[in-house]
Short mmCIF file of C-alpha atoms in Angstrom, two decimals:
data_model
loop_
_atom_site.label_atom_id
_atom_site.label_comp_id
_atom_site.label_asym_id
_atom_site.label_seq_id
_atom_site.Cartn_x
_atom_site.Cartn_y
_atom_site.Cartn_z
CA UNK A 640 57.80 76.25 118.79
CA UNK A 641 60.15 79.14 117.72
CA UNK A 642 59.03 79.20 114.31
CA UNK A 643 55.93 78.71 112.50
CA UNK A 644 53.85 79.33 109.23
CA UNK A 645 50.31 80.51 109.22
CA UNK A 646 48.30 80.04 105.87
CA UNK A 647 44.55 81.15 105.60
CA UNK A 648 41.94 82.46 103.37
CA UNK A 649 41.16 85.80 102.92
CA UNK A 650 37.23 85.08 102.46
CA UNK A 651 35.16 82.46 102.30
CA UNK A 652 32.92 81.50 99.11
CA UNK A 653 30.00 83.53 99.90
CA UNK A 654 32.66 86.61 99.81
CA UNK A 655 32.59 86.97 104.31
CA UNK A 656 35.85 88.08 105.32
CA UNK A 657 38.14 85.41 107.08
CA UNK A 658 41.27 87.13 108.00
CA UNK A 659 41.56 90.82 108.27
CA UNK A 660 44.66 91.84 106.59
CA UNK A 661 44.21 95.29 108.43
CA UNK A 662 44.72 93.53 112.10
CA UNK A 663 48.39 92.41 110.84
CA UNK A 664 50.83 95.16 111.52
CA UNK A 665 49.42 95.24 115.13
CA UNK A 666 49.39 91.52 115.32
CA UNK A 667 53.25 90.64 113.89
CA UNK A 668 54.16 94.30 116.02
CA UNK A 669 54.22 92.01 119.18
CA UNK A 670 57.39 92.14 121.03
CA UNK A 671 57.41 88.40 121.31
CA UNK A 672 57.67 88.16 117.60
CA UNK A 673 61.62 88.53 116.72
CA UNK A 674 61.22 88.45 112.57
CA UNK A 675 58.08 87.99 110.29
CA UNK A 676 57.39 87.84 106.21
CA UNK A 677 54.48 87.88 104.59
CA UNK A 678 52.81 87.24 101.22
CA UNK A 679 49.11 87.66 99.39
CA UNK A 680 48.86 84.40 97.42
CA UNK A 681 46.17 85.42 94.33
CA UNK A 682 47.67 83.65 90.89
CA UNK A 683 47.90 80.03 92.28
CA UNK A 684 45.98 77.18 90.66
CA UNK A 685 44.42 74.06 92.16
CA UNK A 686 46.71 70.97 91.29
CA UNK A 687 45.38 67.39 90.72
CA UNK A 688 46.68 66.40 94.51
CA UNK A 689 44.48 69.16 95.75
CA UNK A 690 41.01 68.01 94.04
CA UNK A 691 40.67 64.30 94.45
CA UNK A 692 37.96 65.06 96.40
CA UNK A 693 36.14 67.71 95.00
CA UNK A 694 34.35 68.08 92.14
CA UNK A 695 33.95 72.19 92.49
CA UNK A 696 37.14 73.13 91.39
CA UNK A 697 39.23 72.01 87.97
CA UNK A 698 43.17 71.71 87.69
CA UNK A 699 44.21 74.82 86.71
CA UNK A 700 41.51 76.77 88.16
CA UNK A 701 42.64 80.03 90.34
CA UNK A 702 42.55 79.20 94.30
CA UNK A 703 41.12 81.89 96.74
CA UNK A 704 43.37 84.46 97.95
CA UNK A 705 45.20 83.42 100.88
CA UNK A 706 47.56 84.98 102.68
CA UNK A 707 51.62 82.96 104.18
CA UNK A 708 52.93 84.10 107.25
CA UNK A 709 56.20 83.36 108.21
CA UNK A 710 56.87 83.93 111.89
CA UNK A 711 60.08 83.80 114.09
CA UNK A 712 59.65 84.00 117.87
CA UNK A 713 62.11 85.07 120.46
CA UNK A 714 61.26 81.96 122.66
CA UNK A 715 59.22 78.95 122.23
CA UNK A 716 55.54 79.07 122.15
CA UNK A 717 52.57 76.73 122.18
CA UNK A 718 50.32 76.53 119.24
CA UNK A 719 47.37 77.43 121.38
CA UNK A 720 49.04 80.49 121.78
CA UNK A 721 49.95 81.71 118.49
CA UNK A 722 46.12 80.55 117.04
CA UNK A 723 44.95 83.00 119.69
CA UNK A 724 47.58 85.56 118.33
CA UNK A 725 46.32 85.06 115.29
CA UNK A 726 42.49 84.71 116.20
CA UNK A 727 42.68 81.55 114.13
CA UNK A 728 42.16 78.01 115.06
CA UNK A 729 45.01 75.70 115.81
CA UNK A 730 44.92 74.03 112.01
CA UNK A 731 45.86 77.45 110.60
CA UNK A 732 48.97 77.57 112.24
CA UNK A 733 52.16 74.55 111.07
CA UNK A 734 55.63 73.77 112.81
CA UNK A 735 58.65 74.66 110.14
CA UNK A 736 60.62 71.34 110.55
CA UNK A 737 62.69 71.51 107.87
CA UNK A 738 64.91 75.07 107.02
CA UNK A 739 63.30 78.36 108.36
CA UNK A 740 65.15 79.48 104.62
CA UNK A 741 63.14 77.22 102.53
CA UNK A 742 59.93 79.26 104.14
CA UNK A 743 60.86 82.48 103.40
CA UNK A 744 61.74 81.21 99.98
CA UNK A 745 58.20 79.66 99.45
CA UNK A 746 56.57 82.46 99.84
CA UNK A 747 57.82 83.66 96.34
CA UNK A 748 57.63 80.36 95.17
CA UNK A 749 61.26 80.62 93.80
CA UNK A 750 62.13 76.87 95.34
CA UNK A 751 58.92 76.02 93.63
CA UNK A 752 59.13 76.22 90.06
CA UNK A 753 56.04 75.17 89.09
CA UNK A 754 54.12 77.17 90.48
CA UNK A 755 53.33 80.63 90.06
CA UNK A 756 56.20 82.92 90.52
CA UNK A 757 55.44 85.73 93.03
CA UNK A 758 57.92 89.53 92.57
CA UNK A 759 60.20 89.75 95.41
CA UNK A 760 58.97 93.58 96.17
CA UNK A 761 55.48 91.39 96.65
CA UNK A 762 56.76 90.24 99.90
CA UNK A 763 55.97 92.13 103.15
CA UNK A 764 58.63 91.44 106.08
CA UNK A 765 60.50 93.14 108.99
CA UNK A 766 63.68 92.95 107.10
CA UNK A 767 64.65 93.46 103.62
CA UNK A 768 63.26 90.45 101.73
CA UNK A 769 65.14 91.13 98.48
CA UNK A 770 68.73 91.22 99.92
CA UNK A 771 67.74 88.39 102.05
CA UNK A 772 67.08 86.48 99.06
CA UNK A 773 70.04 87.36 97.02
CA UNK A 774 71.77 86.01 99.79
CA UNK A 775 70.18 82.68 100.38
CA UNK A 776 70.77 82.23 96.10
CA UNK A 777 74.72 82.80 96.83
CA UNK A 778 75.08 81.24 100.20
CA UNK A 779 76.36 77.69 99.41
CA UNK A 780 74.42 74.74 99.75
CA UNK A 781 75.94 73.30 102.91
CA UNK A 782 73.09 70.28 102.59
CA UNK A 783 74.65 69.29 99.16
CA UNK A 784 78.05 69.15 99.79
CA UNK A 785 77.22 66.93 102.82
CA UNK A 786 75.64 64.38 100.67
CA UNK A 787 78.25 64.48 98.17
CA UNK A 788 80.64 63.79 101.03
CA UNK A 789 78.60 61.15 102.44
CA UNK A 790 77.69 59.42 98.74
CA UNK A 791 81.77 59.44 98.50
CA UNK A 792 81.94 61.54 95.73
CA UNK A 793 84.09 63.93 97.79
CA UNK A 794 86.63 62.74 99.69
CA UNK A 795 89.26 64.09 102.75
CA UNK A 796 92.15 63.95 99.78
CA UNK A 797 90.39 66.09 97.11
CA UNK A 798 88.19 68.14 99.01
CA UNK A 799 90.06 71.47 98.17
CA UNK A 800 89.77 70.90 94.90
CA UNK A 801 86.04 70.29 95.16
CA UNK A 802 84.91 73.08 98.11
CA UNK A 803 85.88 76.40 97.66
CA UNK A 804 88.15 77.53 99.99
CA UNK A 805 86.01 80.24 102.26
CA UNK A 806 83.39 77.30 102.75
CA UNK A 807 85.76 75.13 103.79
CA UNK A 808 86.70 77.83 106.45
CA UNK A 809 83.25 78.50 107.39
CA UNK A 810 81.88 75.08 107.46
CA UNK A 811 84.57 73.07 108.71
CA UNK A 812 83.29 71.31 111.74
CA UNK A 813 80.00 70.43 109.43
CA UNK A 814 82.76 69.26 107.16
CA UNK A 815 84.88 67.23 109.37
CA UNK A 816 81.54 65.41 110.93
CA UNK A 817 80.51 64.82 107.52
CA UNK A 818 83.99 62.96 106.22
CA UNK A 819 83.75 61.28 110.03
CA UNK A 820 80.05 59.66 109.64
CA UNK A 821 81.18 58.70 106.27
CA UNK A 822 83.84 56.71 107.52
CA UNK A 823 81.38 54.95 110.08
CA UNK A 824 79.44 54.04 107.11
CA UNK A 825 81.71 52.62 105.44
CA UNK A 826 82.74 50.19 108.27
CA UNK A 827 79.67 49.25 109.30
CA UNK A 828 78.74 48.32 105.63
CA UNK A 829 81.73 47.73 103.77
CA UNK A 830 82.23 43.94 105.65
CA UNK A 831 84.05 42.82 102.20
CA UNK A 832 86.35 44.01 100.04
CA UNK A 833 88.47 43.45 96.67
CA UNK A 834 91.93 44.75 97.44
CA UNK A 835 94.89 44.08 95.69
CA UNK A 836 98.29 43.84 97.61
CA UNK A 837 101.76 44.30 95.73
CA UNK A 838 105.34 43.47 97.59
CA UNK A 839 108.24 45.50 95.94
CA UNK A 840 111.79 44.31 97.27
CA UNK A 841 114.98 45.73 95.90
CA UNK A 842 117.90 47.70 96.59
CA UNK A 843 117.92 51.38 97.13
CA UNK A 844 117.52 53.91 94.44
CA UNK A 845 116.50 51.20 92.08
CA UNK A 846 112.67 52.86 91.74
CA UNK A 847 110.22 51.21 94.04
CA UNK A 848 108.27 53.87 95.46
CA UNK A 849 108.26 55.58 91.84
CA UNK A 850 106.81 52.43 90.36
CA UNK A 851 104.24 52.49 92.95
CA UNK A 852 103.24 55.80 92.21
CA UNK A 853 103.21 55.11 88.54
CA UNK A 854 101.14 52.00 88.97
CA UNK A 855 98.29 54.45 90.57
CA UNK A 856 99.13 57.45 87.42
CA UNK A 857 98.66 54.77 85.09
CA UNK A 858 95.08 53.84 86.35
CA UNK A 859 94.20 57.17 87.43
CA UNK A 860 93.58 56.62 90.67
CA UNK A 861 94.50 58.56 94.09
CA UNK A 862 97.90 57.67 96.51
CA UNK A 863 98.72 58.56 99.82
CA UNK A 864 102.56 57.57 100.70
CA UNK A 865 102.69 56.47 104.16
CA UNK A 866 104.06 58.30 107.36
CA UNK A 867 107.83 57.46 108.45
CA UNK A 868 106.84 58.17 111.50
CA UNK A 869 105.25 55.65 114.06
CA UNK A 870 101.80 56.63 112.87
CA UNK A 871 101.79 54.85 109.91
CA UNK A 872 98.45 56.00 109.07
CA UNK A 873 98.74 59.40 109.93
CA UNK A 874 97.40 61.89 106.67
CA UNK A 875 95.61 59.21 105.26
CA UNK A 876 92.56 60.92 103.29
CA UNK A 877 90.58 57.69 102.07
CA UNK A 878 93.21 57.70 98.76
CA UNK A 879 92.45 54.85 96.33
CA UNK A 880 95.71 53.42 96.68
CA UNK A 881 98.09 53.44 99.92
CA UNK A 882 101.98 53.22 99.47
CA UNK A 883 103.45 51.37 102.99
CA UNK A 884 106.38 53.20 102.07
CA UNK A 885 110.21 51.29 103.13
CA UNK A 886 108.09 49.95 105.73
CA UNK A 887 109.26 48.74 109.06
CA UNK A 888 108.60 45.96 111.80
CA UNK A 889 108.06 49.19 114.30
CA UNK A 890 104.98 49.62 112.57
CA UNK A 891 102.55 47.46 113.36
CA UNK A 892 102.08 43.62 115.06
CA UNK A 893 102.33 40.54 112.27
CA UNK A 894 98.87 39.92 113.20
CA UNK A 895 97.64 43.60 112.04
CA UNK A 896 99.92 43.38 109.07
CA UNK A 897 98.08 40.35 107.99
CA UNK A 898 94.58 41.98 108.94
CA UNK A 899 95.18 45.33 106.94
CA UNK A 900 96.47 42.87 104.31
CA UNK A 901 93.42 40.72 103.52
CA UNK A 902 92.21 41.13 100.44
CA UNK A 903 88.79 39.71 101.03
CA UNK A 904 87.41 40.83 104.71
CA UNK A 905 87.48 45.06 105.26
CA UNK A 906 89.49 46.28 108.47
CA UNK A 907 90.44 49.40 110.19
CA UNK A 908 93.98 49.88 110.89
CA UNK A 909 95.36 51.57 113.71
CA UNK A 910 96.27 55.28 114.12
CA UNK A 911 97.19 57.70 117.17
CA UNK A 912 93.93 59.54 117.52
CA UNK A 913 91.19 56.85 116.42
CA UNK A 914 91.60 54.13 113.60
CA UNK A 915 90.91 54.72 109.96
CA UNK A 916 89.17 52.56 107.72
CA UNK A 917 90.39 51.46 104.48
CA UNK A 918 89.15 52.78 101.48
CA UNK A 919 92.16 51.53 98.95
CA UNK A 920 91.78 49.42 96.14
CA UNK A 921 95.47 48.56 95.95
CA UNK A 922 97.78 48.82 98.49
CA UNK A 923 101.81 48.41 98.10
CA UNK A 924 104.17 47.63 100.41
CA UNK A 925 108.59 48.77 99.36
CA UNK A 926 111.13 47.39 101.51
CA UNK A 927 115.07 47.08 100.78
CA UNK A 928 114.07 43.62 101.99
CA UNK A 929 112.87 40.00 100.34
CA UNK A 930 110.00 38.81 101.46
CA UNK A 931 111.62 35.90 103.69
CA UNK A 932 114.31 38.19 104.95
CA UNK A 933 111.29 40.79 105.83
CA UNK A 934 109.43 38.11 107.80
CA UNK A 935 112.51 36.88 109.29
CA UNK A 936 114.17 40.10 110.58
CA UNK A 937 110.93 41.63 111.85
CA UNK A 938 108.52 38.87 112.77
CA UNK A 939 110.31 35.62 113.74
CA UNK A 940 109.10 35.31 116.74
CA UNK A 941 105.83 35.48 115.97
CA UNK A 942 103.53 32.61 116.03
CA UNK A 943 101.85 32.95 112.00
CA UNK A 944 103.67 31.11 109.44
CA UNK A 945 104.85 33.07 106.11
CA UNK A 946 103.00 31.53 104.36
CA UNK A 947 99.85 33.88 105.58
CA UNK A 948 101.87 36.68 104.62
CA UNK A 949 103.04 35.46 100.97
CA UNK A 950 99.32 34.55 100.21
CA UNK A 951 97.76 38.49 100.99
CA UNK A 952 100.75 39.68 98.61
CA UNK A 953 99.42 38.16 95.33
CA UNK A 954 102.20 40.00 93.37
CA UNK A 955 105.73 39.84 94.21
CA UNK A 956 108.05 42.06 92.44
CA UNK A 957 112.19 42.49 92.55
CA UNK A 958 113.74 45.42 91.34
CA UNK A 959 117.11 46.28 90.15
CA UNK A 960 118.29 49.20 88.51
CA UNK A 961 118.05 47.76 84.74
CA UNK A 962 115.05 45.31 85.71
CA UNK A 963 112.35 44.14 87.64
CA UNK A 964 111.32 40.27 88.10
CA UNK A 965 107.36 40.04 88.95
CA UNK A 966 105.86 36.76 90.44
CA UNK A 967 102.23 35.58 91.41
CA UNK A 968 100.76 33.70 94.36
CA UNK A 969 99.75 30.46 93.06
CA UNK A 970 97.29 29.56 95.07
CA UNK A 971 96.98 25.28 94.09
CA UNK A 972 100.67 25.51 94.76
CA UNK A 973 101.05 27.93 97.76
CA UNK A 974 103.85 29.33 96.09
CA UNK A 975 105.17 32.35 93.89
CA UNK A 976 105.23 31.57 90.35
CA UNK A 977 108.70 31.96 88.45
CA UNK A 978 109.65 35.35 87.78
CA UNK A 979 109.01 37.13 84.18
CA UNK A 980 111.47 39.60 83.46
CA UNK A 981 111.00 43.07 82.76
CA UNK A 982 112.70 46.39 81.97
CA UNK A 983 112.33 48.50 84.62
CA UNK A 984 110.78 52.04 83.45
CA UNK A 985 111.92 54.11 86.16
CA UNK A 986 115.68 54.14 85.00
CA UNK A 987 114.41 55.68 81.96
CA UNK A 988 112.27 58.24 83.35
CA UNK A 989 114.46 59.70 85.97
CA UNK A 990 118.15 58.87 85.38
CA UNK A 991 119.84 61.33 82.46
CA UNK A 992 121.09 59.35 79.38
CA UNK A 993 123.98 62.34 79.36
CA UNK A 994 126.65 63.09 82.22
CA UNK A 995 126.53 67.12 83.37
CA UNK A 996 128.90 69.22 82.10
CA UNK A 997 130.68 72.23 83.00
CA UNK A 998 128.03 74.39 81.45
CA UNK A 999 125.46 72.44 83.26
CA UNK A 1000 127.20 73.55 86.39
CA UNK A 1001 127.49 77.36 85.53
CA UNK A 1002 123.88 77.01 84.65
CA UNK A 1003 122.94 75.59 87.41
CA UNK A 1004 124.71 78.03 89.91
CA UNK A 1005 123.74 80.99 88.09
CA UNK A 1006 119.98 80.12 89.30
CA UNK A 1007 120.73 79.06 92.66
CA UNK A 1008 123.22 81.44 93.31
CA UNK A 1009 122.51 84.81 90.38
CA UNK A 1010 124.63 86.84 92.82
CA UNK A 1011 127.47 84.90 92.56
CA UNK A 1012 130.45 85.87 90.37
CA UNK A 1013 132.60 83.10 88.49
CA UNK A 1014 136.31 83.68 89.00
CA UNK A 1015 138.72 84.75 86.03
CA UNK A 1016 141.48 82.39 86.59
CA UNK A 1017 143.84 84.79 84.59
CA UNK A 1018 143.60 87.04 87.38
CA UNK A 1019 144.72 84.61 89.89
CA UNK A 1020 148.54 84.93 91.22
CA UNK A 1021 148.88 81.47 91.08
CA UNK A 1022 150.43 81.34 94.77
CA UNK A 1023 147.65 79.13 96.26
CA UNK A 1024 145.90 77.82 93.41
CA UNK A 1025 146.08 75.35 91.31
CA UNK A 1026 142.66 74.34 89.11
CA UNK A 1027 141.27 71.00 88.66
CA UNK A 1028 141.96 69.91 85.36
CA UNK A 1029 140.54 66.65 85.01
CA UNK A 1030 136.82 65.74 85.65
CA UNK A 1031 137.46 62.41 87.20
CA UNK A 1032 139.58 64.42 90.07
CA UNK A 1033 136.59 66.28 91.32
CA UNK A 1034 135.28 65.40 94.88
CA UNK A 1035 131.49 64.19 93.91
CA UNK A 1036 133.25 62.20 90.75
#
């Protein structure tokens, strides 16, 4: 082993000395030894754990001094080895499996608060133990952040917000693993799901892709817009709802439409460097197209009927620029339930009640273009110029 901890008494009961403190320096002064920190334990108590068995002692009575040695070797050694070091039998002498930190912290007892706590200056080691420590307290828990990652209460989309930036930098292949073994959990557990799958169909610039968004504002919940590119997938960051964005028979294969569409039985979905499991509670699919002429124009030669495709869309909704119509899956009559009428809110959020004016204009220009300089018409010969007087005349009228 590389690294090890050696506890002992100092004496034994009858007062005979155990461990020579004065045979130390030479001892941890071997050149196989890389690091070492030491510590004099004399103000810890026996706890009820440690005197089930023995009636000598009382909780709360003072143990025997005993002295924790925390070694680091250059190369592995046996134990055999390093209880002859030590002139101490094998049982002295225990592997650190778990962070050579935590040892060095133990032997102040700060990651133990209930025991006695130990000055740092109390510490004996070939480097300085107080700046060591002042380092491990504002070194950020890499362990932590893992498990928040893997307990999904970080996730790929919000992870700047919750990481600071220089950790990010500095532990981003931990990072990366950790968002990658999530997603591995997730589909080798997640075999079911509750998704719900929205069709919006209407003409451009009516609002679709705004509404989606909304619908996710509105319950508070994270959206990734999908790629236009061939990847469909591509950015996807485990968002809470996905946005299939104008999508577009190039995509994907009826048959993996209908499996990323199931709202009962968890899938992957393909992407260019490995697949990515779904994480959505909602997802939404915009096309300029209905849902017949969709099926129609980019699946008709494919072998499912529509009807597999109308059932995964349990809401059907048609926009216009004044309205939207929404419709259910009925599933006793395998069909979409009439339309209820709506307004739709997206007019009234992001089209102006008023026309621009001319002022709008200059105002407009002015902070686009503050080094521009409007022309004095007065100042004009007149030869070659002749002013639009009337608003309907102008080009983008």
């Amino acid at each position: 082993m590389r690294q090890c901890e050696v506890v002992t008494r100092l004496k034994d009961n009858d007062g005979n000395v155990l461990f020579n403190l004065e045979k130390l320096p030479t001892i941890l002064g071997k050149s196989c030894i890389k690091e070492w920190a030491y510590i004099v334990h004399d103000q810890c108590k026996y706890e009820a754990d440690e005197i089930k068995d023995c009636s000598t002692y009382n909780i709360g009575d003072l143990k025997p001094e005993h002295v924790h040695i925390v070694v680091k070797f250059d190369y592995p050694y046996p134990f055999k080895y390093i209880a002859k070091m030590f002139d101490l039998g094998e049982n002295y002498i225990s592997r650190i499996n778990g962070k050579y930190e935590d040892a060095l912290i133990y032997l102040s007892h700060r990651n133990a608060p209930d025991k006695h706590q130990y000055a740092y200056e109390e510490v004996k080691a070939s480097f300085n133990y107080v700046e060591e420590m002042e380092s491990i307290a504002n070194k950020p828990d890499i362990d932590k952040i893992l498990k928040r990652i893997h307990a999904g209460e970080i996730r790929e989309f919000n992870k700047t917000l919750e990481i600071d930036h220089m950790v990010l930098n500095k532990y981003k292949r931990q990072i990366e693993d950790g968002f990658k073994i999530r997603s591995e959990y997730l589909e080798a557990t997640q075999q079911d799901r509750n998704l719900s799958v929205i069709f919006l169909t209407g003409e451009s610039q009516s609002g679709k892709t705004s509404f989606a968004k909304l619908i996710a504002k509105e319950k508070k919940l994270s959206y990734f817009v999908s790629s236009s590119s061939n990847d469909f997938m591509y950015g996807y960051k485990q968002q809470d709802v996905i946005i299939a964005d104008d999508i577009r028979g190039s995509t994907f294969s009826l048959s993996d439409l209908l499996k990323m569409l199931d709202s009962n039985t968890a899938s992957t979905v393909k992407s260019r460097y490995h697949n990515k499991f779904l994480n959505c509670s909602i997802l939404i699919l915009t096309t300029v197209l209905s849902i017949e002429d969709f099926y129609k124009n980019v699946f008709s030669e494919e072998c499912e009927p529509i009807t597999q495709l109308k059932r995964r869309c349990q809401t059907y909704i048609e926009f216009t620029k004044s309205h939207i119509y929404i419709s259910q899956w009925d599933k006793k009559k395998m069909k979409y339930t009439s339309p209820i009428t709506y307004n739709n809110p997206i007019k009234g959020m992001y089209i102006p009640k008023d026309n621009l004016t001319a002022r709008d204009v200059e105002t407009h220009v002015a902070d686009l273009f503050p080094f521009l300089k409007k022309t004095d018409l007065a100042e004009l010969d007149g030869s070659d110029f002749r002013p639009v007087e009337d608003e309907d005349k102008l080009p983008f009228n």
